[in-house]
């Protein structure tokens, strides 16, 4: 069994990603070995490669929006067969016994989920490595079925950008008649627009990029607000039931909280490096709340994938070869992506 894996890795926070080779573990009896076809490029990859959250581990093979094909299954695997399409998201294991794990919230495991990369596997010493690579080996319960066999590159981002926006919108019970704003039209934001529209809400994109207005409307949003347009922002005070904040850079939360009406919720998923400033008076007004949300559990992720397959929802992607990753990071920082880069791993197998 071939465990040799070709990849691209970050070796430190400042240099470009470069080729890297390592061995995946030999599949255990309950493992699935997957040949990776596509892997999305999440802004979290960039934050971690550059150590913006602290504690990054190198060499780091990023990537947690993985789509591939099963090439081998362990003797006790029951959910997958060789040849099946498979997805792997932001985590590859968890303790499997805490109340959260037992209640389908493995993403909130009391012991901490085992990230797909930039952390240690549960043995405490093997560095987990992600999807900018030719293959991955994962315990079968942490692998998802891909029932849509259309454009696989456009399905890959559902494994992080998709579930990270689907889960909080479901938690906030977004439904017809509700007014939802999506803050930041990037990889997560564009999926947030698609889901909120699909759930029947009136959707507004709030962006700092005037050039994204046409895209926002094309994606199904009903309105577009430029964050810097003070008059337009003032006109929307006390208006929204829900704001989904996907912004990757430091920003002023106050400005957006003021747009929430009675019992309005700011769903926070973006992870800038700096802590936001908060005025308690803004929160007590209209009894507003801020709710953080991290990806989704195994059950909800499969539900989201099946929902997308049934409702023809995928990401808008630009497919790149692995060798263009450093350029893609620079473009991501400049907001120059419509709306997710996805790596075609065939480029590493040649
Ligand atoms: P992305 O594609 O780069 O999109 C981020 C968007 O933020 C940009 O498109 C831009 O939208 C806005 N933005 C960027 N710089 C800005 C600035 N200086 N001021 C105001 N707005 C700015 O990133 P992504 O992959 O969607 O990820 C977004 C964030 O979510 C990242 O911090 C990531 O780490 C985090 N994340 C969290 C989870 C979770 O579980 N909670 C999961 C995945 C990712 P406009 O041009 O429209 O303003
Ligand atoms: Zn991600
Ligand atoms: Zn647990």
PDB file of N, CA, C and O in Angstrom, residues 46-118:
ATOM      1  N   UNK A  46      -4.590  30.580   5.298  1.00  0.00           N
ATOM      2  CA  UNK A  46      -3.654  31.713   5.262  1.00  0.00           C
ATOM      3  C   UNK A  46      -3.364  32.240   6.678  1.00  0.00           C
ATOM      4  O   UNK A  46      -2.203  32.477   7.041  1.00  0.00           O
ATOM      5  N   UNK A  47      -4.422  32.388   7.506  1.00  0.00           N
ATOM      6  CA  UNK A  47      -4.202  32.844   8.891  1.00  0.00           C
ATOM      7  C   UNK A  47      -3.205  31.910   9.597  1.00  0.00           C
ATOM      8  O   UNK A  47      -2.327  32.353  10.327  1.00  0.00           O
ATOM      9  N   UNK A  48      -3.367  30.602   9.406  1.00  0.00           N
ATOM     10  CA  UNK A  48      -2.531  29.644  10.145  1.00  0.00           C
ATOM     11  C   UNK A  48      -1.127  29.533   9.562  1.00  0.00           C
ATOM     12  O   UNK A  48      -0.150  29.458  10.306  1.00  0.00           O
ATOM     13  N   UNK A  49      -1.028  29.523   8.229  1.00  0.00           N
ATOM     14  CA  UNK A  49       0.294  29.489   7.597  1.00  0.00           C
ATOM     15  C   UNK A  49       1.127  30.660   8.111  1.00  0.00           C
ATOM     16  O   UNK A  49       2.298  30.513   8.437  1.00  0.00           O
ATOM     17  N   UNK A  50       0.508  31.819   8.226  1.00  0.00           N
ATOM     18  CA  UNK A  50       1.236  33.034   8.646  1.00  0.00           C
ATOM     19  C   UNK A  50       1.222  33.225  10.160  1.00  0.00           C
ATOM     20  O   UNK A  50       1.595  34.284  10.664  1.00  0.00           O
ATOM     21  N   UNK A  51       0.738  32.219  10.864  1.00  0.00           N
ATOM     22  CA  UNK A  51       0.737  32.224  12.341  1.00  0.00           C
ATOM     23  C   UNK A  51       0.005  33.433  12.931  1.00  0.00           C
ATOM     24  O   UNK A  51       0.391  33.962  13.972  1.00  0.00           O
ATOM     25  N   UNK A  52      -1.082  33.834  12.302  1.00  0.00           N
ATOM     26  CA  UNK A  52      -1.816  35.009  12.778  1.00  0.00           C
ATOM     27  C   UNK A  52      -2.614  34.734  14.054  1.00  0.00           C
ATOM     28  O   UNK A  52      -2.996  35.657  14.758  1.00  0.00           O
ATOM     29  N   UNK A  53      -2.889  33.457  14.338  1.00  0.00           N
ATOM     30  CA  UNK A  53      -3.612  33.136  15.579  1.00  0.00           C
ATOM     31  C   UNK A  53      -2.644  32.626  16.655  1.00  0.00           C
ATOM     32  O   UNK A  53      -3.076  32.304  17.760  1.00  0.00           O
ATOM     33  N   UNK A  54      -1.363  32.503  16.324  1.00  0.00           N
ATOM     34  CA  UNK A  54      -0.359  31.988  17.261  1.00  0.00           C
ATOM     35  C   UNK A  54      -0.361  30.466  17.305  1.00  0.00           C
ATOM     36  O   UNK A  54      -1.344  29.816  16.953  1.00  0.00           O
ATOM     37  N   UNK A  55       0.766  29.887  17.730  1.00  0.00           N
ATOM     38  CA  UNK A  55       0.859  28.440  17.959  1.00  0.00           C
ATOM     39  C   UNK A  55       0.901  27.554  16.727  1.00  0.00           C
ATOM     40  O   UNK A  55       0.702  26.340  16.829  1.00  0.00           O
ATOM     41  N   UNK A  56       1.175  28.120  15.559  1.00  0.00           N
ATOM     42  CA  UNK A  56       1.204  27.291  14.348  1.00  0.00           C
ATOM     43  C   UNK A  56       2.352  26.283  14.399  1.00  0.00           C
ATOM     44  O   UNK A  56       3.418  26.557  14.956  1.00  0.00           O
ATOM     45  N   UNK A  57       2.116  25.110  13.804  1.00  0.00           N
ATOM     46  CA  UNK A  57       3.092  24.026  13.798  1.00  0.00           C
ATOM     47  C   UNK A  57       3.577  23.777  12.366  1.00  0.00           C
ATOM     48  O   UNK A  57       2.774  23.706  11.443  1.00  0.00           O
ATOM     49  N   UNK A  58       4.892  23.636  12.203  1.00  0.00           N
ATOM     50  CA  UNK A  58       5.488  23.468  10.876  1.00  0.00           C
ATOM     51  C   UNK A  58       6.344  22.201  10.862  1.00  0.00           C
ATOM     52  O   UNK A  58       6.859  21.822  11.902  1.00  0.00           O
ATOM     53  N   UNK A  59       6.522  21.594   9.678  1.00  0.00           N
ATOM     54  CA  UNK A  59       5.936  21.957   8.395  1.00  0.00           C
ATOM     55  C   UNK A  59       4.428  21.738   8.410  1.00  0.00           C
ATOM     56  O   UNK A  59       3.958  20.763   8.995  1.00  0.00           O
ATOM     57  N   UNK A  60       3.704  22.644   7.773  1.00  0.00           N
ATOM     58  CA  UNK A  60       2.252  22.608   7.770  1.00  0.00           C
ATOM     59  C   UNK A  60       1.718  22.424   6.349  1.00  0.00           C
ATOM     60  O   UNK A  60       1.971  23.242   5.481  1.00  0.00           O
ATOM     61  N   UNK A  61       0.982  21.332   6.163  1.00  0.00           N
ATOM     62  CA  UNK A  61       0.272  21.124   4.899  1.00  0.00           C
ATOM     63  C   UNK A  61      -1.166  21.556   5.144  1.00  0.00           C
ATOM     64  O   UNK A  61      -1.914  20.862   5.812  1.00  0.00           O
ATOM     65  N   UNK A  62      -1.560  22.758   4.674  1.00  0.00           N
ATOM     66  CA  UNK A  62      -2.912  23.239   4.954  1.00  0.00           C
ATOM     67  C   UNK A  62      -3.955  22.498   4.094  1.00  0.00           C
ATOM     68  O   UNK A  62      -3.613  21.622   3.306  1.00  0.00           O
ATOM     69  N   UNK A  63      -5.204  22.922   4.260  1.00  0.00           N
ATOM     70  CA  UNK A  63      -6.270  22.395   3.403  1.00  0.00           C
ATOM     71  C   UNK A  63      -7.297  21.576   4.158  1.00  0.00           C
ATOM     72  O   UNK A  63      -6.969  20.506   4.675  1.00  0.00           O
ATOM     73  N   UNK A  64      -8.543  22.098   4.232  1.00  0.00           N
ATOM     74  CA  UNK A  64      -9.598  21.334   4.910  1.00  0.00           C
ATOM     75  C   UNK A  64     -10.928  21.411   4.167  1.00  0.00           C
ATOM     76  O   UNK A  64     -11.987  21.391   4.773  1.00  0.00           O
ATOM     77  N   UNK A  65     -10.839  21.535   2.849  1.00  0.00           N
ATOM     78  CA  UNK A  65     -12.049  21.445   2.009  1.00  0.00           C
ATOM     79  C   UNK A  65     -11.734  20.395   0.947  1.00  0.00           C
ATOM     80  O   UNK A  65     -11.405  20.718  -0.187  1.00  0.00           O
ATOM     81  N   UNK A  66     -11.798  19.138   1.375  1.00  0.00           N
ATOM     82  CA  UNK A  66     -11.219  18.046   0.592  1.00  0.00           C
ATOM     83  C   UNK A  66     -12.292  17.177  -0.073  1.00  0.00           C
ATOM     84  O   UNK A  66     -13.224  16.720   0.586  1.00  0.00           O
ATOM     85  N   UNK A  67     -12.109  16.963  -1.378  1.00  0.00           N
ATOM     86  CA  UNK A  67     -12.971  16.032  -2.120  1.00  0.00           C
ATOM     87  C   UNK A  67     -12.057  15.017  -2.799  1.00  0.00           C
ATOM     88  O   UNK A  67     -11.047  15.396  -3.400  1.00  0.00           O
ATOM     89  N   UNK A  68     -12.403  13.751  -2.682  1.00  0.00           N
ATOM     90  CA  UNK A  68     -11.580  12.744  -3.327  1.00  0.00           C
ATOM     91  C   UNK A  68     -12.331  11.453  -3.560  1.00  0.00           C
ATOM     92  O   UNK A  68     -13.549  11.395  -3.402  1.00  0.00           O
ATOM     93  N   UNK A  69     -11.573  10.435  -3.927  1.00  0.00           N
ATOM     94  CA  UNK A  69     -12.165   9.139  -4.206  1.00  0.00           C
ATOM     95  C   UNK A  69     -11.501   8.091  -3.315  1.00  0.00           C
ATOM     96  O   UNK A  69     -10.289   8.103  -3.133  1.00  0.00           O
ATOM     97  N   UNK A  70     -12.314   7.219  -2.759  1.00  0.00           N
ATOM     98  CA  UNK A  70     -11.806   6.180  -1.865  1.00  0.00           C
ATOM     99  C   UNK A  70     -10.998   5.168  -2.677  1.00  0.00           C
ATOM    100  O   UNK A  70     -11.490   4.626  -3.672  1.00  0.00           O
ATOM    101  N   UNK A  71      -9.749   4.931  -2.239  1.00  0.00           N
ATOM    102  CA  UNK A  71      -8.921   3.967  -2.968  1.00  0.00           C
ATOM    103  C   UNK A  71      -8.710   2.684  -2.164  1.00  0.00           C
ATOM    104  O   UNK A  71      -8.309   1.657  -2.704  1.00  0.00           O
ATOM    105  N   UNK A  72      -8.980   2.750  -0.862  1.00  0.00           N
ATOM    106  CA  UNK A  72      -8.742   1.583  -0.009  1.00  0.00           C
ATOM    107  C   UNK A  72      -9.574   1.735   1.253  1.00  0.00           C
ATOM    108  O   UNK A  72      -9.707   2.847   1.774  1.00  0.00           O
ATOM    109  N   UNK A  73     -10.167   0.633   1.731  1.00  0.00           N
ATOM    110  CA  UNK A  73     -10.874   0.708   3.018  1.00  0.00           C
ATOM    111  C   UNK A  73     -10.351  -0.369   3.953  1.00  0.00           C
ATOM    112  O   UNK A  73      -9.971  -1.460   3.513  1.00  0.00           O
ATOM    113  N   UNK A  74     -10.337  -0.078   5.265  1.00  0.00           N
ATOM    114  CA  UNK A  74      -9.927  -1.066   6.256  1.00  0.00           C
ATOM    115  C   UNK A  74     -10.949  -2.184   6.360  1.00  0.00           C
ATOM    116  O   UNK A  74     -12.096  -2.033   5.927  1.00  0.00           O
ATOM    117  N   UNK A  75     -10.565  -3.282   7.000  1.00  0.00           N
ATOM    118  CA  UNK A  75     -11.407  -4.492   7.023  1.00  0.00           C
ATOM    119  C   UNK A  75     -12.726  -4.283   7.752  1.00  0.00           C
ATOM    120  O   UNK A  75     -13.704  -4.967   7.491  1.00  0.00           O
ATOM    121  N   UNK A  76     -12.789  -3.322   8.671  1.00  0.00           N
ATOM    122  CA  UNK A  76     -14.036  -3.112   9.425  1.00  0.00           C
ATOM    123  C   UNK A  76     -14.843  -1.891   8.962  1.00  0.00           C
ATOM    124  O   UNK A  76     -15.806  -1.496   9.629  1.00  0.00           O
ATOM    125  N   UNK A  77     -14.432  -1.308   7.851  1.00  0.00           N
ATOM    126  CA  UNK A  77     -15.168  -0.140   7.341  1.00  0.00           C
ATOM    127  C   UNK A  77     -16.502  -0.597   6.757  1.00  0.00           C
ATOM    128  O   UNK A  77     -16.562  -1.562   6.005  1.00  0.00           O
ATOM    129  N   UNK A  78     -17.580   0.096   7.146  1.00  0.00           N
ATOM    130  CA  UNK A  78     -18.908  -0.292   6.653  1.00  0.00           C
ATOM    131  C   UNK A  78     -19.557   0.791   5.799  1.00  0.00           C
ATOM    132  O   UNK A  78     -20.493   0.522   5.060  1.00  0.00           O
ATOM    133  N   UNK A  79     -19.074   2.032   5.927  1.00  0.00           N
ATOM    134  CA  UNK A  79     -19.801   3.137   5.281  1.00  0.00           C
ATOM    135  C   UNK A  79     -19.301   3.468   3.882  1.00  0.00           C
ATOM    136  O   UNK A  79     -19.972   4.170   3.140  1.00  0.00           O
ATOM    137  N   UNK A  80     -18.113   3.020   3.547  1.00  0.00           N
ATOM    138  CA  UNK A  80     -17.536   3.391   2.249  1.00  0.00           C
ATOM    139  C   UNK A  80     -17.003   2.156   1.531  1.00  0.00           C
ATOM    140  O   UNK A  80     -16.596   1.173   2.170  1.00  0.00           O
ATOM    141  N   UNK A  81     -17.010   2.269   0.209  1.00  0.00           N
ATOM    142  CA  UNK A  81     -16.400   1.244  -0.613  1.00  0.00           C
ATOM    143  C   UNK A  81     -15.406   1.888  -1.556  1.00  0.00           C
ATOM    144  O   UNK A  81     -15.526   3.074  -1.885  1.00  0.00           O
ATOM    145  N   UNK A  82     -14.436   1.108  -1.975  1.00  0.00           N
ATOM    146  CA  UNK A  82     -13.463   1.578  -2.949  1.00  0.00           C
ATOM    147  C   UNK A  82     -14.208   2.183  -4.145  1.00  0.00           C
ATOM    148  O   UNK A  82     -15.189   1.603  -4.616  1.00  0.00           O
ATOM    149  N   UNK A  83     -13.780   3.356  -4.574  1.00  0.00           N
ATOM    150  CA  UNK A  83     -14.413   4.003  -5.726  1.00  0.00           C
ATOM    151  C   UNK A  83     -15.425   5.065  -5.344  1.00  0.00           C
ATOM    152  O   UNK A  83     -15.795   5.901  -6.170  1.00  0.00           O
ATOM    153  N   UNK A  84     -15.887   5.068  -4.080  1.00  0.00           N
ATOM    154  CA  UNK A  84     -16.863   6.089  -3.654  1.00  0.00           C
ATOM    155  C   UNK A  84     -16.228   7.477  -3.644  1.00  0.00           C
ATOM    156  O   UNK A  84     -15.042   7.626  -3.334  1.00  0.00           O
ATOM    157  N   UNK A  85     -17.060   8.495  -3.902  1.00  0.00           N
ATOM    158  CA  UNK A  85     -16.616   9.868  -3.677  1.00  0.00           C
ATOM    159  C   UNK A  85     -16.666  10.124  -2.177  1.00  0.00           C
ATOM    160  O   UNK A  85     -17.535   9.585  -1.478  1.00  0.00           O
ATOM    161  N   UNK A  86     -15.738  10.935  -1.683  1.00  0.00           N
ATOM    162  CA  UNK A  86     -15.690  11.181  -0.241  1.00  0.00           C
ATOM    163  C   UNK A  86     -15.248  12.611   0.020  1.00  0.00           C
ATOM    164  O   UNK A  86     -14.491  13.201  -0.758  1.00  0.00           O
ATOM    165  N   UNK A  87     -15.716  13.163   1.142  1.00  0.00           N
ATOM    166  CA  UNK A  87     -15.322  14.505   1.548  1.00  0.00           C
ATOM    167  C   UNK A  87     -14.708  14.492   2.939  1.00  0.00           C
ATOM    168  O   UNK A  87     -15.080  13.673   3.781  1.00  0.00           O
ATOM    169  N   UNK A  88     -13.750  15.374   3.167  1.00  0.00           N
ATOM    170  CA  UNK A  88     -13.163  15.554   4.501  1.00  0.00           C
ATOM    171  C   UNK A  88     -13.136  17.052   4.775  1.00  0.00           C
ATOM    172  O   UNK A  88     -12.782  17.844   3.892  1.00  0.00           O
ATOM    173  N   UNK A  89     -13.547  17.450   5.979  1.00  0.00           N
ATOM    174  CA  UNK A  89     -13.638  18.858   6.316  1.00  0.00           C
ATOM    175  C   UNK A  89     -12.571  19.299   7.301  1.00  0.00           C
ATOM    176  O   UNK A  89     -11.408  18.892   7.215  1.00  0.00           O
ATOM    177  N   UNK A  90     -12.974  20.099   8.278  1.00  0.00           N
ATOM    178  CA  UNK A  90     -12.045  20.815   9.147  1.00  0.00           C
ATOM    179  C   UNK A  90     -11.495  19.961  10.286  1.00  0.00           C
ATOM    180  O   UNK A  90     -10.496  20.292  10.895  1.00  0.00           O
ATOM    181  N   UNK A  91     -12.159  18.844  10.588  1.00  0.00           N
ATOM    182  CA  UNK A  91     -11.593  17.967  11.625  1.00  0.00           C
ATOM    183  C   UNK A  91     -11.650  16.512  11.187  1.00  0.00           C
ATOM    184  O   UNK A  91     -12.507  16.120  10.390  1.00  0.00           O
ATOM    185  N   UNK A  92     -10.718  15.721  11.729  1.00  0.00           N
ATOM    186  CA  UNK A  92     -10.603  14.325  11.315  1.00  0.00           C
ATOM    187  C   UNK A  92     -10.786  13.362  12.482  1.00  0.00           C
ATOM    188  O   UNK A  92     -10.709  12.134  12.307  1.00  0.00           O
ATOM    189  N   UNK A  93     -11.039  13.916  13.675  1.00  0.00           N
ATOM    190  CA  UNK A  93     -11.278  13.043  14.829  1.00  0.00           C
ATOM    191  C   UNK A  93     -11.737  13.920  15.989  1.00  0.00           C
ATOM    192  O   UNK A  93     -11.719  15.155  15.915  1.00  0.00           O
ATOM    193  N   UNK A  94     -12.172  13.266  17.070  1.00  0.00           N
ATOM    194  CA  UNK A  94     -12.545  13.952  18.310  1.00  0.00           C
ATOM    195  C   UNK A  94     -12.560  12.846  19.362  1.00  0.00           C
ATOM    196  O   UNK A  94     -12.290  11.682  19.044  1.00  0.00           O
ATOM    197  N   UNK A  95     -12.893  13.199  20.628  1.00  0.00           N
ATOM    198  CA  UNK A  95     -12.744  12.176  21.684  1.00  0.00           C
ATOM    199  C   UNK A  95     -13.761  11.040  21.558  1.00  0.00           C
ATOM    200  O   UNK A  95     -13.548   9.948  22.050  1.00  0.00           O
ATOM    201  N   UNK A  96     -14.879  11.299  20.901  1.00  0.00           N
ATOM    202  CA  UNK A  96     -15.941  10.315  20.628  1.00  0.00           C
ATOM    203  C   UNK A  96     -16.732   9.908  21.862  1.00  0.00           C
ATOM    204  O   UNK A  96     -17.544   8.983  21.807  1.00  0.00           O
ATOM    205  N   UNK A  97     -16.492  10.530  23.030  1.00  0.00           N
ATOM    206  CA  UNK A  97     -17.200  10.091  24.234  1.00  0.00           C
ATOM    207  C   UNK A  97     -17.754  11.223  25.101  1.00  0.00           C
ATOM    208  O   UNK A  97     -18.543  10.977  26.002  1.00  0.00           O
ATOM    209  N   UNK A  98     -17.363  12.461  24.869  1.00  0.00           N
ATOM    210  CA  UNK A  98     -17.886  13.555  25.700  1.00  0.00           C
ATOM    211  C   UNK A  98     -19.338  13.850  25.291  1.00  0.00           C
ATOM    212  O   UNK A  98     -19.788  13.416  24.233  1.00  0.00           O
ATOM    213  N   UNK A  99     -20.078  14.580  26.129  1.00  0.00           N
ATOM    214  CA  UNK A  99     -21.488  14.861  25.803  1.00  0.00           C
ATOM    215  C   UNK A  99     -21.644  15.523  24.424  1.00  0.00           C
ATOM    216  O   UNK A  99     -22.582  15.214  23.689  1.00  0.00           O
ATOM    217  N   UNK A 100     -20.742  16.427  24.078  1.00  0.00           N
ATOM    218  CA  UNK A 100     -20.875  17.102  22.786  1.00  0.00           C
ATOM    219  C   UNK A 100     -20.655  16.133  21.620  1.00  0.00           C
ATOM    220  O   UNK A 100     -21.401  16.152  20.644  1.00  0.00           O
ATOM    221  N   UNK A 101     -19.629  15.285  21.743  1.00  0.00           N
ATOM    222  CA  UNK A 101     -19.402  14.280  20.693  1.00  0.00           C
ATOM    223  C   UNK A 101     -20.613  13.352  20.581  1.00  0.00           C
ATOM    224  O   UNK A 101     -21.038  12.987  19.485  1.00  0.00           O
ATOM    225  N   UNK A 102     -21.180  12.969  21.725  1.00  0.00           N
ATOM    226  CA  UNK A 102     -22.303  12.022  21.713  1.00  0.00           C
ATOM    227  C   UNK A 102     -23.593  12.677  21.216  1.00  0.00           C
ATOM    228  O   UNK A 102     -24.557  11.986  20.909  1.00  0.00           O
ATOM    229  N   UNK A 103     -23.604  14.013  21.155  1.00  0.00           N
ATOM    230  CA  UNK A 103     -24.796  14.722  20.681  1.00  0.00           C
ATOM    231  C   UNK A 103     -24.597  15.386  19.324  1.00  0.00           C
ATOM    232  O   UNK A 103     -25.239  16.395  19.021  1.00  0.00           O
ATOM    233  N   UNK A 104     -23.700  14.820  18.524  1.00  0.00           N
ATOM    234  CA  UNK A 104     -23.467  15.302  17.148  1.00  0.00           C
ATOM    235  C   UNK A 104     -22.843  16.694  17.083  1.00  0.00           C
ATOM    236  O   UNK A 104     -23.020  17.406  16.097  1.00  0.00           O
ATOM    237  N   UNK A 105     -22.156  17.076  18.134  1.00  0.00           N
ATOM    238  CA  UNK A 105     -21.425  18.359  18.127  1.00  0.00           C
ATOM    239  C   UNK A 105     -19.930  18.092  18.280  1.00  0.00           C
ATOM    240  O   UNK A 105     -19.258  18.701  19.107  1.00  0.00           O
ATOM    241  N   UNK A 106     -19.416  17.173  17.463  1.00  0.00           N
ATOM    242  CA  UNK A 106     -17.994  16.824  17.553  1.00  0.00           C
ATOM    243  C   UNK A 106     -17.107  18.050  17.335  1.00  0.00           C
ATOM    244  O   UNK A 106     -15.978  18.100  17.833  1.00  0.00           O
ATOM    245  N   UNK A 107     -17.610  19.041  16.592  1.00  0.00           N
ATOM    246  CA  UNK A 107     -16.836  20.268  16.363  1.00  0.00           C
ATOM    247  C   UNK A 107     -16.605  21.028  17.668  1.00  0.00           C
ATOM    248  O   UNK A 107     -15.689  21.828  17.767  1.00  0.00           O
ATOM    249  N   UNK A 108     -17.465  20.768  18.667  1.00  0.00           N
ATOM    250  CA  UNK A 108     -17.308  21.405  19.982  1.00  0.00           C
ATOM    251  C   UNK A 108     -16.872  20.384  21.036  1.00  0.00           C
ATOM    252  O   UNK A 108     -17.227  20.503  22.213  1.00  0.00           O
ATOM    253  N   UNK A 109     -16.136  19.365  20.626  1.00  0.00           N
ATOM    254  CA  UNK A 109     -15.660  18.310  21.534  1.00  0.00           C
ATOM    255  C   UNK A 109     -14.999  18.943  22.772  1.00  0.00           C
ATOM    256  O   UNK A 109     -14.202  19.871  22.659  1.00  0.00           O
ATOM    257  N   UNK A 110     -15.355  18.413  23.951  1.00  0.00           N
ATOM    258  CA  UNK A 110     -14.793  18.940  25.207  1.00  0.00           C
ATOM    259  C   UNK A 110     -13.265  18.861  25.233  1.00  0.00           C
ATOM    260  O   UNK A 110     -12.607  19.680  25.869  1.00  0.00           O
ATOM    261  N   UNK A 111     -12.713  17.854  24.579  1.00  0.00           N
ATOM    262  CA  UNK A 111     -11.250  17.718  24.557  1.00  0.00           C
ATOM    263  C   UNK A 111     -10.631  18.486  23.393  1.00  0.00           C
ATOM    264  O   UNK A 111      -9.421  18.469  23.214  1.00  0.00           O
ATOM    265  N   UNK A 112     -11.486  19.080  22.575  1.00  0.00           N
ATOM    266  CA  UNK A 112     -10.995  19.747  21.365  1.00  0.00           C
ATOM    267  C   UNK A 112     -11.005  18.774  20.203  1.00  0.00           C
ATOM    268  O   UNK A 112     -10.545  17.636  20.334  1.00  0.00           O
ATOM    269  N   UNK A 113     -11.575  19.210  19.095  1.00  0.00           N
ATOM    270  CA  UNK A 113     -11.570  18.354  17.906  1.00  0.00           C
ATOM    271  C   UNK A 113     -10.132  18.220  17.394  1.00  0.00           C
ATOM    272  O   UNK A 113      -9.285  19.057  17.714  1.00  0.00           O
ATOM    273  N   UNK A 114      -9.876  17.175  16.636  1.00  0.00           N
ATOM    274  CA  UNK A 114      -8.577  17.008  15.999  1.00  0.00           C
ATOM    275  C   UNK A 114      -8.649  17.664  14.635  1.00  0.00           C
ATOM    276  O   UNK A 114      -9.342  17.163  13.739  1.00  0.00           O
ATOM    277  N   UNK A 115      -7.989  18.802  14.506  1.00  0.00           N
ATOM    278  CA  UNK A 115      -8.027  19.530  13.237  1.00  0.00           C
ATOM    279  C   UNK A 115      -7.403  18.710  12.118  1.00  0.00           C
ATOM    280  O   UNK A 115      -6.533  17.863  12.350  1.00  0.00           O
ATOM    281  N   UNK A 116      -7.835  19.000  10.910  1.00  0.00           N
ATOM    282  CA  UNK A 116      -7.309  18.281   9.744  1.00  0.00           C
ATOM    283  C   UNK A 116      -5.830  18.588   9.539  1.00  0.00           C
ATOM    284  O   UNK A 116      -5.081  17.765   9.014  1.00  0.00           O
ATOM    285  N   UNK A 117      -5.411  19.772   9.996  1.00  0.00           N
ATOM    286  CA  UNK A 117      -3.978  20.116   9.946  1.00  0.00           C
ATOM    287  C   UNK A 117      -3.683  21.119  11.050  1.00  0.00           C
ATOM    288  O   UNK A 117      -4.595  21.605  11.724  1.00  0.00           O
ATOM    289  N   UNK A 118      -2.416  21.433  11.248  1.00  0.00           N
ATOM    290  CA  UNK A 118      -1.960  22.379  12.276  1.00  0.00           C
ATOM    291  C   UNK A 118      -2.360  21.942  13.687  1.00  0.00           C
ATOM    292  O   UNK A 118      -2.819  22.745  14.496  1.00  0.00           O
TER     293      UNK A 118
END
